[in-house]
Amino acid sequence: MKTIAVLPAGSVSDEAARHFFYGEEINWKHHRLISDVFLSTVNGISDYSIIPIENTIEGSVSLHMDWLVHEVDLPIQAEWVYPSIQNLIGRQSELLDETGAINWSRITKVISHPVAIAQCLQFLRTQLPHAATEHVSSTAEGVRIVQNNPNTGWAAIGTKTAAANEKLDVLASEITDHDNNYTRFLLVGSEPYTARQSDQIKTSILITLPEDYPGALHQVLAAFAWRKINLSRIESRPTKKKLGNYYFYIDIDMALDTVLLPSAIQEIEAIGCQVRVLGSYPSFTEYKK
């Protein structure tokens, strides 16, 4: 039986994790902090970690990217793009007025992960402009805090699974600003992923440019362009070594073992760039309800 490290039960990460190994018996290791999720696999406690890395609305999750790049050496084995459906969760009985309707003014604070709060800003501005917001390590953690603090007027943003787990009410469903709100999750670990097959294969690399080399980024992109290799994502992040020094995170819609990609990497290395392959892996976008 495989052991998988993931954020708390009831989080979007936890829901998405089930799809990587749908129908298999898994030993789930839930952790409150993303650092503990990573370190569980680094230390051999779990076979894989599942990491949210990018969201449709908020873009990259910088903290998680930095852990993947700077703190650990865990290859990417698969990715799953999963819908992030957020809901307002609390105790309905504490919020009803004399007509039996929810009195939004009785909600004093909304607690959730910062990315989830950012996904629901329009709802918060229109329905709860008076309420304070508090950031916690996961959506499931926010729901747990609300459960443990009755009669405070607190609410959380999270999944219906988390609401059911904590025996709380869904006060408002699907409150995200956009219907196409998806989060990209990575499965990282040293063991190749064989549970499912996909026709879509991606390769992720890091490129660090040589210093004082004018036009280096242009040459890097040209190495892909003339070979007609599609880059689905390119993002710069600080190397944390020197101000103004960046690496480039690139997702490539091609397997590493094709003819064109290794030659492109060799061309890039020939101009003095450092290239680190983070993984070549199947990509999944479907999900089972």
Coordinates of C-alpha atoms in Angstrom, one line a residue:
M1 CA 0.0 0.0 0.0
K2 CA 1.4 3.4 -1.0
T3 CA 1.6 6.2 1.6
I4 CA 0.8 9.7 0.3
A5 CA 1.5 13.0 2.1
V6 CA -1.1 15.8 1.6
L7 CA -2.6 18.8 3.2
P8 CA -5.4 18.3 5.8
A9 CA -8.5 16.1 5.2
G10 CA -11.2 18.1 3.5
S11 CA -8.9 20.5 1.7
V12 CA -8.9 20.9 -2.1
S13 CA -5.6 19.2 -2.0
D14 CA -7.1 16.2 -0.3
E15 CA -10.0 16.0 -2.8
A16 CA -7.6 16.2 -5.7
A17 CA -5.3 13.6 -4.2
R18 CA -7.9 10.9 -4.6
H19 CA -7.8 11.2 -8.4
F20 CA -4.2 10.4 -8.7
F21 CA -4.9 7.0 -7.2
Y22 CA -8.6 6.6 -7.9
G23 CA -9.9 3.3 -6.6
E24 CA -6.7 2.3 -4.9
E25 CA -6.2 1.7 -1.2
I26 CA -3.9 4.4 0.1
N27 CA -2.4 5.3 3.5
W28 CA -3.0 9.0 3.6
K29 CA -0.7 11.2 5.8
H30 CA -2.4 14.6 6.4
H31 CA -0.2 17.5 7.4
R32 CA -1.2 21.1 8.4
L33 CA 1.9 22.7 6.8
I34 CA 3.1 22.3 3.2
S35 CA 6.7 22.0 4.6
D36 CA 5.6 18.9 6.5
V37 CA 4.0 17.5 3.3
F38 CA 7.3 17.9 1.4
L39 CA 9.5 16.6 4.3
S40 CA 7.3 13.5 4.8
T41 CA 8.5 12.2 1.4
V42 CA 12.0 13.6 1.7
N43 CA 12.4 11.6 5.0
G44 CA 10.9 8.4 3.6
I45 CA 7.7 8.5 5.7
S46 CA 5.6 8.7 2.5
D47 CA 6.1 7.6 -1.1
Y48 CA 4.8 10.8 -2.6
S49 CA 3.7 14.3 -1.7
I50 CA 0.9 16.2 -3.4
I51 CA 1.5 19.9 -3.9
P52 CA -0.8 22.6 -5.2
I53 CA 1.5 24.7 -7.4
E54 CA -0.7 27.0 -9.6
N55 CA -4.2 28.4 -9.7
T56 CA -6.2 29.9 -12.6
I57 CA -7.0 33.1 -10.7
E58 CA -4.0 33.6 -8.4
G59 CA -1.2 32.1 -10.6
S60 CA 1.7 30.3 -9.0
V61 CA 1.8 29.4 -5.3
S62 CA 5.2 31.0 -4.7
L63 CA 5.9 29.4 -1.4
H64 CA 5.3 25.9 -2.8
M65 CA 7.4 26.6 -5.9
D66 CA 10.3 27.8 -3.7
W67 CA 10.1 24.6 -1.7
L68 CA 10.2 22.5 -4.8
V69 CA 13.2 24.4 -6.2
H70 CA 15.3 25.4 -3.2
E71 CA 14.5 23.1 -0.4
V72 CA 14.0 19.6 -1.7
D73 CA 15.0 17.4 -4.7
L74 CA 11.8 15.5 -5.4
P75 CA 11.1 14.8 -9.1
I76 CA 7.7 15.6 -10.5
Q77 CA 5.9 12.3 -11.4
A78 CA 2.5 13.5 -12.5
E79 CA 0.1 16.5 -12.5
W80 CA -3.6 16.8 -12.1
V81 CA -5.7 19.9 -12.9
Y82 CA -8.6 20.0 -10.6
P83 CA -11.5 22.4 -10.1
S84 CA -11.3 24.5 -6.9
I85 CA -14.8 24.9 -5.7
Q86 CA -15.0 27.1 -2.7
N87 CA -17.9 27.6 -0.3
L88 CA -18.7 29.7 2.8
I89 CA -18.9 27.5 5.8
G90 CA -20.1 28.1 9.4
R91 CA -23.0 27.6 11.8
Q92 CA -26.2 28.6 10.3
S93 CA -28.1 28.6 13.6
E94 CA -25.8 31.4 14.9
L95 CA -26.5 33.7 11.9
L96 CA -30.3 33.5 11.3
D97 CA -32.5 36.6 11.9
E98 CA -36.1 36.6 13.0
T99 CA -37.3 35.8 9.5
G100 CA -35.1 32.7 9.3
A101 CA -32.7 34.2 6.7
I102 CA -29.0 34.4 7.2
N103 CA -28.0 37.8 8.5
W104 CA -24.6 38.4 6.9
S105 CA -23.8 41.2 9.3
R106 CA -23.4 38.6 12.1
I107 CA -20.3 37.2 10.4
T108 CA -17.4 38.9 12.0
K109 CA -14.4 37.1 10.4
V110 CA -13.7 34.8 7.5
I111 CA -10.8 32.3 7.8
S112 CA -9.1 30.4 5.0
H113 CA -5.9 29.9 3.0
P114 CA -4.8 33.2 1.4
V115 CA -5.2 31.7 -2.1
A116 CA -8.8 30.6 -1.4
I117 CA -9.6 34.1 0.0
A118 CA -8.2 35.7 -3.1
Q119 CA -10.4 33.5 -5.3
C120 CA -13.6 34.8 -3.5
L121 CA -12.9 38.5 -3.3
Q122 CA -16.0 39.6 -5.2
F123 CA -18.3 37.6 -2.8
L124 CA -16.5 39.0 0.2
R125 CA -16.7 42.6 -1.0
T126 CA -20.4 42.4 -1.8
Q127 CA -21.7 40.2 1.0
L128 CA -19.2 40.6 3.8
P129 CA -17.4 43.9 3.4
H130 CA -17.5 44.4 7.2
A131 CA -15.9 41.0 8.0
A132 CA -12.2 40.7 8.8
T133 CA -10.2 38.0 7.0
E134 CA -7.6 35.7 8.5
H135 CA -5.0 33.6 6.7
V136 CA -4.3 30.0 7.8
S137 CA -2.3 27.1 6.3
S138 CA -5.1 25.4 4.5
T139 CA -8.9 25.7 3.8
A140 CA -9.5 22.7 6.0
E141 CA -7.6 24.3 8.9
G142 CA -9.9 27.3 8.6
V143 CA -13.0 25.1 8.8
R144 CA -11.5 23.3 11.8
I145 CA -10.9 26.7 13.6
V146 CA -14.5 27.7 13.0
Q147 CA -15.7 24.4 14.5
N148 CA -13.6 24.9 17.6
N149 CA -14.9 28.5 18.1
P150 CA -18.7 28.6 18.4
N151 CA -20.7 31.7 19.0
T152 CA -18.0 34.0 17.6
G153 CA -19.6 34.8 14.2
W154 CA -16.6 33.3 12.4
A155 CA -16.9 31.6 9.0
A156 CA -14.5 29.8 6.7
I157 CA -13.9 29.3 3.0
G158 CA -13.5 25.7 2.1
T159 CA -14.9 22.5 0.6
K160 CA -18.2 20.8 1.2
T161 CA -16.1 17.8 2.3
A162 CA -14.5 19.8 5.1
A163 CA -17.9 21.1 6.1
A164 CA -19.3 17.6 6.4
N165 CA -16.2 16.4 8.3
E166 CA -16.6 19.2 10.9
K167 CA -20.4 19.0 11.0
L168 CA -20.8 22.6 9.9
D169 CA -23.2 24.2 7.4
V170 CA -22.6 25.4 3.9
L171 CA -23.8 29.0 4.1
A172 CA -23.2 29.8 0.4
S173 CA -22.1 27.5 -2.3
E174 CA -19.6 28.0 -5.1
I175 CA -18.5 31.6 -4.2
T176 CA -15.4 31.8 -6.3
D177 CA -15.2 34.8 -8.6
H178 CA -14.8 32.8 -11.8
D179 CA -16.4 29.5 -12.9
N180 CA -13.1 28.3 -14.5
N181 CA -11.2 28.2 -11.2
Y182 CA -8.8 25.3 -11.4
T183 CA -5.7 24.4 -9.4
R184 CA -2.8 22.4 -10.7
F185 CA -1.5 19.7 -8.3
L186 CA 1.9 18.0 -8.6
L187 CA 2.7 14.5 -7.5
V188 CA 6.4 14.5 -6.4
G189 CA 8.6 11.6 -5.2
S190 CA 11.4 9.4 -6.4
E191 CA 9.2 6.5 -7.6
P192 CA 7.8 6.6 -11.1
Y193 CA 4.0 7.0 -11.3
T194 CA 2.3 4.1 -13.0
A195 CA -1.3 4.2 -11.7
R196 CA -2.7 5.8 -14.8
Q197 CA -1.6 6.6 -18.4
S198 CA -2.1 9.9 -20.3
D199 CA -1.6 11.0 -23.9
Q200 CA -0.4 14.4 -22.5
I201 CA 3.2 14.5 -21.3
K202 CA 4.9 17.5 -19.9
T203 CA 8.5 18.3 -19.0
S204 CA 9.4 21.0 -16.4
I205 CA 12.9 22.5 -16.3
L206 CA 14.7 25.3 -14.5
I207 CA 17.1 27.5 -16.5
T208 CA 19.6 29.8 -14.9
L209 CA 21.1 32.3 -17.3
P210 CA 24.9 33.1 -17.3
E211 CA 25.7 36.5 -15.9
D212 CA 26.7 39.3 -18.2
Y213 CA 25.5 37.5 -21.4
P214 CA 23.4 39.9 -23.4
G215 CA 20.6 38.2 -25.3
A216 CA 20.8 34.9 -23.3
L217 CA 17.0 34.7 -22.7
H218 CA 16.4 35.4 -26.4
Q219 CA 18.7 32.5 -27.4
V220 CA 17.0 30.2 -24.8
L221 CA 13.6 30.9 -26.3
A222 CA 14.9 30.6 -29.8
A223 CA 16.2 27.1 -29.1
F224 CA 12.6 26.0 -28.5
A225 CA 11.0 28.3 -31.2
W226 CA 12.9 27.1 -34.3
R227 CA 12.2 23.5 -33.3
K228 CA 8.5 24.4 -32.8
I229 CA 8.5 23.1 -29.2
N230 CA 5.5 24.5 -27.4
L231 CA 6.1 26.1 -23.9
S232 CA 2.9 26.1 -21.9
R233 CA 4.4 28.2 -19.1
I234 CA 7.5 30.4 -18.4
E235 CA 8.0 32.2 -15.2
S236 CA 10.9 34.0 -13.6
R237 CA 11.7 33.6 -9.9
P238 CA 14.6 35.0 -7.8
T239 CA 17.5 32.6 -7.3
K240 CA 17.9 34.0 -3.7
K241 CA 21.6 34.4 -4.3
K242 CA 21.9 37.9 -5.6
L243 CA 19.5 40.8 -6.2
G244 CA 18.5 40.8 -9.9
N245 CA 19.5 37.2 -10.4
Y246 CA 16.7 34.9 -11.6
Y247 CA 16.0 31.5 -12.8
F248 CA 13.3 30.6 -15.3
Y249 CA 10.7 27.9 -14.7
I250 CA 9.5 26.4 -17.9
D251 CA 6.8 23.9 -18.7
I252 CA 7.2 22.1 -22.1
D253 CA 4.4 20.2 -23.8
M254 CA 6.8 17.4 -24.8
A255 CA 8.3 14.3 -23.2
L256 CA 12.0 14.5 -22.3
D257 CA 12.9 11.4 -24.4
T258 CA 11.7 12.9 -27.7
V259 CA 14.3 13.7 -30.4
L260 CA 13.9 17.5 -30.3
L261 CA 13.9 18.3 -26.6
P262 CA 17.3 16.9 -25.6
S263 CA 19.0 18.8 -28.5
A264 CA 17.3 22.0 -27.4
I265 CA 18.6 21.6 -23.9
Q266 CA 22.1 20.9 -25.2
E267 CA 22.0 24.1 -27.2
I268 CA 20.9 26.1 -24.2
E269 CA 23.7 24.6 -22.1
A270 CA 26.2 25.4 -24.8
I271 CA 25.7 29.2 -24.2
G272 CA 26.5 28.7 -20.5
C273 CA 23.0 28.3 -19.0
Q274 CA 22.4 25.9 -16.2
V275 CA 19.5 23.5 -16.8
R276 CA 17.8 21.4 -14.1
V277 CA 15.1 18.9 -15.2
L278 CA 12.4 18.8 -12.5
G279 CA 10.5 16.0 -14.2
S280 CA 8.9 14.6 -17.3
Y281 CA 5.4 13.3 -16.4
P282 CA 1.8 12.6 -17.5
S283 CA -0.7 15.4 -17.2
F284 CA -4.4 14.8 -16.4
T285 CA -7.3 17.2 -16.6
E286 CA -10.3 15.0 -16.2
Y287 CA -11.8 14.2 -12.8
K288 CA -14.5 11.9 -11.4
K289 CA -17.3 13.4 -9.3

